[in-house]
Short mmCIF file of C-alpha atoms in Angstrom, two decimals:
data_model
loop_
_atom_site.label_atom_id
_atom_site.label_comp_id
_atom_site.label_asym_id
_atom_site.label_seq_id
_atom_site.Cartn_x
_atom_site.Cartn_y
_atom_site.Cartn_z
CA UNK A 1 24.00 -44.27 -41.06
CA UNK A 2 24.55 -40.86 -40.65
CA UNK A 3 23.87 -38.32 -43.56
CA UNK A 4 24.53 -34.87 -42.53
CA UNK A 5 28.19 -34.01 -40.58
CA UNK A 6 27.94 -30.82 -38.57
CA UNK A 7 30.94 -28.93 -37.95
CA UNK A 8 32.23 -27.52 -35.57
CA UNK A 9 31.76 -29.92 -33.09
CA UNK A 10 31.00 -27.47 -30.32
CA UNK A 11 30.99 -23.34 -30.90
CA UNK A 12 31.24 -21.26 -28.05
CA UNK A 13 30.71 -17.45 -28.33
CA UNK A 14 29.77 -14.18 -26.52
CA UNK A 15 26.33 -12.94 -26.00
CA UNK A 16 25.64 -10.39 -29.66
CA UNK A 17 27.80 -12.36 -31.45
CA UNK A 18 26.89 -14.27 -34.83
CA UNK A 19 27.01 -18.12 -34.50
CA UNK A 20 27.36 -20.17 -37.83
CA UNK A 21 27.41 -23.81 -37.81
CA UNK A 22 27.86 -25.91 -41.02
CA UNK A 23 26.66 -29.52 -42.42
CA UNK A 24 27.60 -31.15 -45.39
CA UNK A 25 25.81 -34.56 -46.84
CA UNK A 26 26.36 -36.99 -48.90
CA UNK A 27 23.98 -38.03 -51.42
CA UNK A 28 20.92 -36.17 -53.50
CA UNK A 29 18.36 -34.39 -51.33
CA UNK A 30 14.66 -33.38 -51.45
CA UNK A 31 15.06 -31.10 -48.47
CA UNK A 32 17.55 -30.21 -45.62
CA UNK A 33 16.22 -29.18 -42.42
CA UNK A 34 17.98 -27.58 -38.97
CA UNK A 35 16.60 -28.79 -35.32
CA UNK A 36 17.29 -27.52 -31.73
CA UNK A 37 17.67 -29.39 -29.02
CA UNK A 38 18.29 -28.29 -25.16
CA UNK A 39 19.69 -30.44 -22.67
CA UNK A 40 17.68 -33.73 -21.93
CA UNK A 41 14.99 -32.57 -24.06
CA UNK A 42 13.12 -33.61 -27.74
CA UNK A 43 14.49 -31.90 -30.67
CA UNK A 44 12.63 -28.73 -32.18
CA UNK A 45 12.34 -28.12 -35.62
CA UNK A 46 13.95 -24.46 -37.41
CA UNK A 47 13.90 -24.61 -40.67
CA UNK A 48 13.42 -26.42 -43.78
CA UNK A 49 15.07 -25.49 -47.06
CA UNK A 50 14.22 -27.46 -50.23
CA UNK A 51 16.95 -28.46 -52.75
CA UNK A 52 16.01 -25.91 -55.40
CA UNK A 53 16.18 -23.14 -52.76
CA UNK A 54 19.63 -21.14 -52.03
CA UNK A 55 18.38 -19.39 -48.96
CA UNK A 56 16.06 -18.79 -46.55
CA UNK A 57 15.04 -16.71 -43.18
CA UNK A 58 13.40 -17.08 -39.99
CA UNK A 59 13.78 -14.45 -37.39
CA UNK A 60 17.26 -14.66 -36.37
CA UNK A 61 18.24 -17.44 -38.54
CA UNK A 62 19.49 -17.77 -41.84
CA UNK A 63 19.81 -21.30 -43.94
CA UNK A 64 22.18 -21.26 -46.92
CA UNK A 65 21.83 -24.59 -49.05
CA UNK A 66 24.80 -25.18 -51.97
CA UNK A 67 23.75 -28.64 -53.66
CA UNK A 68 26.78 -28.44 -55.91
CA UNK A 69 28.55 -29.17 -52.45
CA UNK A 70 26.34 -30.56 -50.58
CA UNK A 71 26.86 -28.20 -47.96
CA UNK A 72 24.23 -26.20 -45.88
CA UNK A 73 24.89 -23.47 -43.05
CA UNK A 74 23.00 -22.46 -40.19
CA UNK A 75 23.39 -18.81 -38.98
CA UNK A 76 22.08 -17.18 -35.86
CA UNK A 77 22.77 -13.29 -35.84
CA UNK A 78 23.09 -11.81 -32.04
CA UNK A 79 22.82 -14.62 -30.47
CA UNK A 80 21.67 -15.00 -26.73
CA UNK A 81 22.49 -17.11 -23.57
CA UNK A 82 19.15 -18.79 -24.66
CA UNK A 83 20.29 -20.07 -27.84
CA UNK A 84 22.66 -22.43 -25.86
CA UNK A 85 21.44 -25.68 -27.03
CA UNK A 86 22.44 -28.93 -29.71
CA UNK A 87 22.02 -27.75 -33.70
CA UNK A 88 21.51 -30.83 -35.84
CA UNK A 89 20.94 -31.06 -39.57
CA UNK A 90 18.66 -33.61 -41.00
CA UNK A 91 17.99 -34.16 -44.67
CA UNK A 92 15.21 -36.32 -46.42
CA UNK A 93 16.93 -38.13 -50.28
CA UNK A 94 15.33 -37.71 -52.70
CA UNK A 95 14.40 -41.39 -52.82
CA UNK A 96 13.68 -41.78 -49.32
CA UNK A 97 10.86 -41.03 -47.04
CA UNK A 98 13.17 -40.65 -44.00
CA UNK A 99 14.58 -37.69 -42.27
CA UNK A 100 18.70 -38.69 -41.19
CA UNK A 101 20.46 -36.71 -38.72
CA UNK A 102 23.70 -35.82 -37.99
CA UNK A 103 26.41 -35.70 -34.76
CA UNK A 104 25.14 -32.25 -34.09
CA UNK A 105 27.06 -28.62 -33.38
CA UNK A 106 26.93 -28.08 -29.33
CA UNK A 107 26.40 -24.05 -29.09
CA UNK A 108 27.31 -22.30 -25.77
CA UNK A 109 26.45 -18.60 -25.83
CA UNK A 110 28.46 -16.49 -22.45
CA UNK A 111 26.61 -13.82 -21.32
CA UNK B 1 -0.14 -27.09 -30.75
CA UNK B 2 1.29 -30.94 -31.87
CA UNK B 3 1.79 -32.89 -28.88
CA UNK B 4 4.32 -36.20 -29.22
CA UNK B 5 3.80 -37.89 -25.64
CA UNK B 6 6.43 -40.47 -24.24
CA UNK B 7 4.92 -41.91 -21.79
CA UNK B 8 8.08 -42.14 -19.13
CA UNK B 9 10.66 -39.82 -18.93
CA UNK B 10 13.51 -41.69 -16.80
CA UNK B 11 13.54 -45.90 -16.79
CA UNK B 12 15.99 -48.30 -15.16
CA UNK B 13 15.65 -51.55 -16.18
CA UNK B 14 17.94 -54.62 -15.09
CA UNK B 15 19.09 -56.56 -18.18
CA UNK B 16 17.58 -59.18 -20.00
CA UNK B 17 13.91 -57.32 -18.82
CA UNK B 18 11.57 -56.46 -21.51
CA UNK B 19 10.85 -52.68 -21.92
CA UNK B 20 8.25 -51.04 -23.61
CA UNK B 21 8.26 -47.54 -24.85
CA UNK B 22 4.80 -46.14 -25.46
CA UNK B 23 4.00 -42.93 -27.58
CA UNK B 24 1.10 -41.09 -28.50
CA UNK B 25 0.81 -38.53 -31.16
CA UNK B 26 -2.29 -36.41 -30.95
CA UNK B 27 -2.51 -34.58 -34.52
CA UNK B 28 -3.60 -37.56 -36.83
CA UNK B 29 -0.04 -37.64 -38.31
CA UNK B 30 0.80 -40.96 -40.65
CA UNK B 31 4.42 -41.64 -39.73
CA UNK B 32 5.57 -42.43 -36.81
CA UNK B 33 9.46 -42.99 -35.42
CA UNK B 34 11.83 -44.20 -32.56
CA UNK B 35 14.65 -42.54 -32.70
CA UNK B 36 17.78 -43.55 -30.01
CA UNK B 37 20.52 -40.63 -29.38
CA UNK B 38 23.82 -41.17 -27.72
CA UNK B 39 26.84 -38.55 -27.41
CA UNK B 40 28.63 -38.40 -30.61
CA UNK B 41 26.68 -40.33 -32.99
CA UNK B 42 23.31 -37.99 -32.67
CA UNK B 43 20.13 -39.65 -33.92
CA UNK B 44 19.71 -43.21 -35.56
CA UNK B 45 16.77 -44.28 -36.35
CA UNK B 46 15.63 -48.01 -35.12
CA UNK B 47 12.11 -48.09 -36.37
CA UNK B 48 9.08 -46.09 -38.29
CA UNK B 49 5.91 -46.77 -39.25
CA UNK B 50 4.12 -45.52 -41.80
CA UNK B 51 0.32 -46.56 -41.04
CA UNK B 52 -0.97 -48.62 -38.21
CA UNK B 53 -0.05 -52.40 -38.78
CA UNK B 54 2.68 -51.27 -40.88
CA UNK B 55 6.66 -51.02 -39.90
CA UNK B 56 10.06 -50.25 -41.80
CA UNK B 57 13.13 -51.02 -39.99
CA UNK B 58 15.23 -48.20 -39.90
CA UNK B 59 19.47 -48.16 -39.21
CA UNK B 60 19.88 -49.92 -36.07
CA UNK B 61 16.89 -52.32 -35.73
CA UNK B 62 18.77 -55.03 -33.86
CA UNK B 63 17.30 -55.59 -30.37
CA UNK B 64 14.15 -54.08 -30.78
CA UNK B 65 10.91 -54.63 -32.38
CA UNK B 66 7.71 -52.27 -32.37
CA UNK B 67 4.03 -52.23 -32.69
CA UNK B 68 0.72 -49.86 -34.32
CA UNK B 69 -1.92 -51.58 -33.23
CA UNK B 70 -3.45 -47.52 -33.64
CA UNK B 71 -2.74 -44.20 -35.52
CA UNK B 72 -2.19 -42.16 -32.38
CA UNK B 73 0.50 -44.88 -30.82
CA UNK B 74 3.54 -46.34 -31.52
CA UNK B 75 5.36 -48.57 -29.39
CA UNK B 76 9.09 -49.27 -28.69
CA UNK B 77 9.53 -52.87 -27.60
CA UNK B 78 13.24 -54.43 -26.15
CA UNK B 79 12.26 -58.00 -25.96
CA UNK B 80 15.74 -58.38 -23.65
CA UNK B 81 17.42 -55.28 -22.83
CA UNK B 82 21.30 -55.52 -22.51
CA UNK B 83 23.32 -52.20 -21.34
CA UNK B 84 24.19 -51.38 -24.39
CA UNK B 85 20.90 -50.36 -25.07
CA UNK B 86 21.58 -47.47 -22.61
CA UNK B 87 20.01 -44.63 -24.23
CA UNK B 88 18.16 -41.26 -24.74
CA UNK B 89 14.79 -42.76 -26.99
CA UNK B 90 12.98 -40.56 -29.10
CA UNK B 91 9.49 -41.07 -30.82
CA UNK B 92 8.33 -38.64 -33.35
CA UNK B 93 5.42 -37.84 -35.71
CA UNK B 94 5.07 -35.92 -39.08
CA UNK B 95 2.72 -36.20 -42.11
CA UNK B 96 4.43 -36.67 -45.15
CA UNK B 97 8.05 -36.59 -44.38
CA UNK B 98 9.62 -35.40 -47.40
CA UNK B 99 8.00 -31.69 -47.19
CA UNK B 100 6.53 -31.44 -43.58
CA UNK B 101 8.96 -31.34 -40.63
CA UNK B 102 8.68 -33.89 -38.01
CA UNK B 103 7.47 -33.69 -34.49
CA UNK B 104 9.41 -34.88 -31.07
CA UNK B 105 8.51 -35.71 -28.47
CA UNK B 106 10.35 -34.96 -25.15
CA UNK B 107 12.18 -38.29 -24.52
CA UNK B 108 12.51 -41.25 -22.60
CA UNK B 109 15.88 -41.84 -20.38
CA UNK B 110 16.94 -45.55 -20.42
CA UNK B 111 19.14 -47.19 -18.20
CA UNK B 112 19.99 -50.75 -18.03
CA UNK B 113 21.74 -52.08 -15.26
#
């Protein structure tokens, strides 16, 4: 069953510009956690944001987490034509040991 | 660097073959997955194991079955494939799962005909 929902569906944007993609869930958490995939390839982990945290940054990327509604965003500042690729959320409950994924956000970055 | 080997990349198999999927994991990791994505629905997982001998079914077990006869590999096993079992297949490793991430490895391409 899936747990996280991505939204949009599919995001396309110009080279420089900010993408933001969003996923909401459904029940508690212990963590949330954004892959990467490109075409016909595995999936590449981001980030991982725990449910007591609000925010968090890697390079480019920024992870907001809101428990009260179970809702997380993924933001990519100035993005590039390299950043075209599948976003997926995945979170792990709080009772489980098991990460569950999403539909995924296809992002297409024009140069 | 982790490295999650499948060990074939494309497959076509006629139906009602048996299939195996073999993985290897190469950084002593405890938990091991199958994973099967199709357009739309992203990842569900079919199996993981979380120590060699030991299996959990996972949200779309039907069809399949797997084996740990070691740490390092994890096997994806369609007794009979059908078409609908057309599919990107993804094995993946972590440690433990609720505060490490997990590990992919590239895939394997499916097709029953």
């Amino acid at each position: 069953s899936q747990q996280g929902e991505e939204d949009p569906q599919a995001l396309s944007i110009q080279e420089g510009e900010n993408a933001t993609m969003n996923c909401s869930y459904k029940t508690s958490i212990n963590n949330l956690q954004w892959y990467r995939q490109n075409s016909g390839r595995g999936l590449v982990h981001l980030i991982l944001i725990r449910s007591n945290e609000r925010e968090k940054h890697s390079g480019r990327l920024r992870v907001t987490l809101d428990t009260s509604k179970k809702s997380s965003s993924l933001l990519i500042t100035a993005s590039r034509a390299a950043d075209t690729a599948s976003y997926f959320c995945a979170t792990v409950s709080r009772e489980g040991n098991k990460l569950v994924f999403g539909a995924g956000t296809i992002l297409r970055v024009k140069s | 660097d982790v490295k999650v080997t499948q060990s074939s990349r494309y497959l076509v198999k006629r139906t009602g073959e048996k299939v195996f999927l073999e993985c290897v994991q190469d950084m002593d990791h405890e938990n091991m997955f199958w994973y099967r994505q199709d357009p739309g629905l992203g990842l569900r997982l079919i199996y993981f194991s979380y120590d060699v001998k030991m299996k959990e079914k996972g949200d779309i077990p039907e069809g399949y079955s797997v084996s740990r006869e070691k740490k390092e590999r994890f096997s994806l096993i369609l007794e009979s494939a059908s078409t609908n079992q057309t599919s990107m297949y993804l094995c993946a490793s972590s440690f433990i799962q609720r505060r490490n991430t997990i590990y992919f490895g590239e895939g394997s391409w499916l097709t029953v005909v």
